[in-house]
PDB file of C-alpha atoms in Angstrom:
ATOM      1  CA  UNK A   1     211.192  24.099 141.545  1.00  0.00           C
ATOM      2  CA  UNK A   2     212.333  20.980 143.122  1.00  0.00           C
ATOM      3  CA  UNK A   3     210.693  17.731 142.893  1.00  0.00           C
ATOM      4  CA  UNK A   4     209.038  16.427 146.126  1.00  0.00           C
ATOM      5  CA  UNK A   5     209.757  12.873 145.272  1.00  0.00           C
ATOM      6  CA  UNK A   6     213.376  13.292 145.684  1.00  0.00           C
ATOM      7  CA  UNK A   7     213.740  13.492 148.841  1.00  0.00           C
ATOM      8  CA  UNK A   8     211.405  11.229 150.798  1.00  0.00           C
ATOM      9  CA  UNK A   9     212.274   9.527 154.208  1.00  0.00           C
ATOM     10  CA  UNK A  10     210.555   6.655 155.714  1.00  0.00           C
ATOM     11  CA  UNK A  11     210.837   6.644 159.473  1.00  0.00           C
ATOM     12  CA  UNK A  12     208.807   3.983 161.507  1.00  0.00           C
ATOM     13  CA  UNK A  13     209.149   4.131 165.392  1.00  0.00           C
ATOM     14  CA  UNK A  14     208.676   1.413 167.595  1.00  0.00           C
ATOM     15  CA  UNK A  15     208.648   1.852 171.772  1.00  0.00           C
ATOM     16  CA  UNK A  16     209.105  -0.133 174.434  1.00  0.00           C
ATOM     17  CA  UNK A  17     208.460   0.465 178.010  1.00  0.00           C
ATOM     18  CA  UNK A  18     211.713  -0.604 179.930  1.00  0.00           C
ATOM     19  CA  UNK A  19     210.600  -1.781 184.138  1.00  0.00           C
ATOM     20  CA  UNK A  20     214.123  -3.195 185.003  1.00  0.00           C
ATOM     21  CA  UNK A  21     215.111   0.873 184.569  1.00  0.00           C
ATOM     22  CA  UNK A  22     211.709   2.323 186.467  1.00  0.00           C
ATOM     23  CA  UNK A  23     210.652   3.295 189.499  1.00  0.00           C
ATOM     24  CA  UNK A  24     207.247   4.621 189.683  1.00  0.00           C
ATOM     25  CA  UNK A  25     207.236   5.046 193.621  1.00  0.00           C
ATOM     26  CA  UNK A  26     209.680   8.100 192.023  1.00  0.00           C
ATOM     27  CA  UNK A  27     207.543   8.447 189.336  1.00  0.00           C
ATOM     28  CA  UNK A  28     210.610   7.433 186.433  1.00  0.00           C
ATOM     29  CA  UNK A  29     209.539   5.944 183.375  1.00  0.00           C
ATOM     30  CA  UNK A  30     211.631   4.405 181.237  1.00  0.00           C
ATOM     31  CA  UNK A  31     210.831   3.584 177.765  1.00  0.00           C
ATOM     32  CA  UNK A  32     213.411   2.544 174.583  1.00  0.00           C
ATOM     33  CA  UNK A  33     212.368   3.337 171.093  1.00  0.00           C
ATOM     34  CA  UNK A  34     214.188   1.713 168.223  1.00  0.00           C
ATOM     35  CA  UNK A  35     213.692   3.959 165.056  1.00  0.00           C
ATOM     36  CA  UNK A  36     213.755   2.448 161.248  1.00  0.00           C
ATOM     37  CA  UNK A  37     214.976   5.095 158.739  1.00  0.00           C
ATOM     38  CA  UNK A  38     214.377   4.340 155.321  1.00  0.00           C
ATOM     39  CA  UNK A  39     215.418   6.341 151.826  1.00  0.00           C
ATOM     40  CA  UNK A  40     212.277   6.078 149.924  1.00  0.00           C
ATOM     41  CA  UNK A  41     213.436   9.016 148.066  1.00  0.00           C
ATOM     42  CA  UNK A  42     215.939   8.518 144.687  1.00  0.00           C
ATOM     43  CA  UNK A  43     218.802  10.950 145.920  1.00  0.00           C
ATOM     44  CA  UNK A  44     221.046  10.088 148.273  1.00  0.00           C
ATOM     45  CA  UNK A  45     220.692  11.820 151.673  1.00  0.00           C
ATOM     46  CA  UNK A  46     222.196  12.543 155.403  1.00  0.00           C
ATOM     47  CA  UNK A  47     220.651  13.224 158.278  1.00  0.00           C
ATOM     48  CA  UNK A  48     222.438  16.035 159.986  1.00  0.00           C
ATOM     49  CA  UNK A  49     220.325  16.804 163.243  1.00  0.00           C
ATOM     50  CA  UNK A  50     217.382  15.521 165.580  1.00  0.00           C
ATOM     51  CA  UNK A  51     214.698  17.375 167.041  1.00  0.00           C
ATOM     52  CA  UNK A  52     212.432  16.143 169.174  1.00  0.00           C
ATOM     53  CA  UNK A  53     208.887  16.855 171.172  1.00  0.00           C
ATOM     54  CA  UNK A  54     208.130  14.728 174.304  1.00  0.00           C
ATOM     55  CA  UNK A  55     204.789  15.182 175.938  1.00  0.00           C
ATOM     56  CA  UNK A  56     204.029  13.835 179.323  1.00  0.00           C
ATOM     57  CA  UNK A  57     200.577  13.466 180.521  1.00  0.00           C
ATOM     58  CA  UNK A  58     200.949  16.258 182.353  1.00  0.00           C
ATOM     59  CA  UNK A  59     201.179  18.104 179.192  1.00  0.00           C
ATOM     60  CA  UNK A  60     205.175  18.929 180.273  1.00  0.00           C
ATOM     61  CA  UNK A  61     206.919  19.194 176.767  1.00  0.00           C
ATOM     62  CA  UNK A  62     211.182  18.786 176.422  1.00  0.00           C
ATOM     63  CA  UNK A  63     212.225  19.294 173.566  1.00  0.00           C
ATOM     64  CA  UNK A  64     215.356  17.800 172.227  1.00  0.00           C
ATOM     65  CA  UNK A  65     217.961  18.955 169.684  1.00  0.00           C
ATOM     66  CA  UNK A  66     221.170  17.885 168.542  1.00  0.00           C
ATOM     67  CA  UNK A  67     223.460  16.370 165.696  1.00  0.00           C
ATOM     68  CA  UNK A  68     223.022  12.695 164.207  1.00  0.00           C
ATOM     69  CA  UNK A  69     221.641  10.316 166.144  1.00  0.00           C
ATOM     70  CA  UNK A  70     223.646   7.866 168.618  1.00  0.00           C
ATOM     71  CA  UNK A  71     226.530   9.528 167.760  1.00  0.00           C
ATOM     72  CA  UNK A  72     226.215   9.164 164.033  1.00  0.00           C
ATOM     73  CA  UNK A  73     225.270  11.298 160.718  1.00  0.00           C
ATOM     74  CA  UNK A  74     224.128   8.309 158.258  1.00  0.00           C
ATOM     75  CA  UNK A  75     224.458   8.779 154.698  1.00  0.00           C
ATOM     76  CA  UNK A  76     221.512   6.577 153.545  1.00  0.00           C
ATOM     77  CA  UNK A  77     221.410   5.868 149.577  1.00  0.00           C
ATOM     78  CA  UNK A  78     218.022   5.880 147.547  1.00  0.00           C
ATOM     79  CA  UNK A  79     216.434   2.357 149.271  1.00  0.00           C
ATOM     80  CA  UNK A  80     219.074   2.134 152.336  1.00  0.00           C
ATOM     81  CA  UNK A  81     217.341   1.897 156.023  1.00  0.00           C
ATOM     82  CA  UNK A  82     219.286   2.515 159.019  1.00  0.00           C
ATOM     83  CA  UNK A  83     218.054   1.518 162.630  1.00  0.00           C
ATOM     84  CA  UNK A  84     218.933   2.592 166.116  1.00  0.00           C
ATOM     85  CA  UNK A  85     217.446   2.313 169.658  1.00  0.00           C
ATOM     86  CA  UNK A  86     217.719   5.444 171.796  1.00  0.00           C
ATOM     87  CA  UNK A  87     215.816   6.312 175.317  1.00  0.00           C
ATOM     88  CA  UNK A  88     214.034   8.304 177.331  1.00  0.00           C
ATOM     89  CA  UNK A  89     212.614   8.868 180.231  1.00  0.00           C
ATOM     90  CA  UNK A  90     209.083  10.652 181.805  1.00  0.00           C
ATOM     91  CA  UNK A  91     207.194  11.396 185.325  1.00  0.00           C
ATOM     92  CA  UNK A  92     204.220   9.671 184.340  1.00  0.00           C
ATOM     93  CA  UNK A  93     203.764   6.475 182.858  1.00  0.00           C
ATOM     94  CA  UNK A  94     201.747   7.595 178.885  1.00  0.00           C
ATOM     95  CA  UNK A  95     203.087  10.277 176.967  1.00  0.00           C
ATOM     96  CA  UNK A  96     204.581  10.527 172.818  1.00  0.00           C
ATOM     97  CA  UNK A  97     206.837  11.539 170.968  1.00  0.00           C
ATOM     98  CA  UNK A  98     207.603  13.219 167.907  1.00  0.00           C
ATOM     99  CA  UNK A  99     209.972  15.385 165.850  1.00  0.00           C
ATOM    100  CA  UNK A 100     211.783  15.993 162.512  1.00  0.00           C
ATOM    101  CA  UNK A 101     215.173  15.038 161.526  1.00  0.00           C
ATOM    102  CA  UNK A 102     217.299  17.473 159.753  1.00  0.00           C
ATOM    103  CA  UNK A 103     218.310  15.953 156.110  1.00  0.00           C
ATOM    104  CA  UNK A 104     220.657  17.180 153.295  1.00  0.00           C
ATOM    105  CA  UNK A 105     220.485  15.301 150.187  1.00  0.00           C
ATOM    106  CA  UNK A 106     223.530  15.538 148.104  1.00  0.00           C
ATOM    107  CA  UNK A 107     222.286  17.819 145.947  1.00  0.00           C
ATOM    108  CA  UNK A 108     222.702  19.990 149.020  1.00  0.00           C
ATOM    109  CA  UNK A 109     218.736  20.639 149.301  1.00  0.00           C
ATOM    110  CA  UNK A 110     218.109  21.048 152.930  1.00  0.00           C
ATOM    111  CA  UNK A 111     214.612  18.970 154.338  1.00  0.00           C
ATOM    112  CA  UNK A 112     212.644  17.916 157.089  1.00  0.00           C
ATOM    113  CA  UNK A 113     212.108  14.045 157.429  1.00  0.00           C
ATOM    114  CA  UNK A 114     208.923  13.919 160.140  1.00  0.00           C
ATOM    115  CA  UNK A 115     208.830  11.764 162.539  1.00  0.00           C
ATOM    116  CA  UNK A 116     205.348  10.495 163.028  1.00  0.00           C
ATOM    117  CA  UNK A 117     203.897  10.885 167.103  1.00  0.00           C
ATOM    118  CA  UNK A 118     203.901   7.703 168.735  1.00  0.00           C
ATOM    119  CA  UNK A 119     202.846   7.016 172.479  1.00  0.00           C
ATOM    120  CA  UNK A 120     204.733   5.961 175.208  1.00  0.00           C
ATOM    121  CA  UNK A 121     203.013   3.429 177.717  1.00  0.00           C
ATOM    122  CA  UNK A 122     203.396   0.780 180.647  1.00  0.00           C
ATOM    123  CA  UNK A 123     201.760  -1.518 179.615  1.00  0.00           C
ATOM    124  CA  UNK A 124     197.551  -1.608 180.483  1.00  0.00           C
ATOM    125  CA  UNK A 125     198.143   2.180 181.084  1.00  0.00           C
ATOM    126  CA  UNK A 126     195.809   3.006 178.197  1.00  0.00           C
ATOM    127  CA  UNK A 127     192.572   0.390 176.989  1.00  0.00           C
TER     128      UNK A 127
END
């Protein structure tokens, strides 16, 4: 029986539509996304792999999967945040994203952290 509490991850997402990179004429939306990664757990833990769910407003789904983020694994101790900005790109100007990143704690448990939806939007595309 392991103990929930252990291994908790704090993930807050924040987006950012990006127009210097767009070109809706060829209908390319660009948006950034930095993404806060917090340890809320009290074992030390890495994240291994990414996947991710993007959902146009077409209802077109990628899905994205792949080791570490930006290049990088992080180790993050019990109260240690890491942050990183990452992109992507859609044919119409709302959609979200979501996903789970692949932890091990150093126990060697194996866990999801979720990554909670958030939308992606020019801005005044939604009221």
């Amino acid at each position: 029986m392991t103990d929930p509490d252990k291994y908790q991850i704090e993930i807050i997402p924040t987006p950012q539509f990006i127009p210097e990179q767009s070109d809706p004429e060829e209908n390319r939306y660009v948006f950034a996304y930095t993404i806060s990664i917090r340890n809320v757990g009290s074992v030390p833990a890495q994240l291994v792999s990414r996947h991710w769910i993007i959902t146009d407003a077409n209802n077109q789904v990628q899905e994205v999967r792949g080791l570490g983020v930006i290049g990088k694994q992080p180790l993050l101790q019990p109260g240690e945040r890491f942050e990183y900005t990452s992109g992507s790109s859609l044919t119409t100007p709302v959609g979200t994203m979501r996903g789970t990143y692949q932890m091990v704690a150093e126990d060697g448990t194996h866990f999801n952290a979720e990554i909670p939806e958030f939308v992606l939007a020019i801005p005044r595309a939604l009221h």
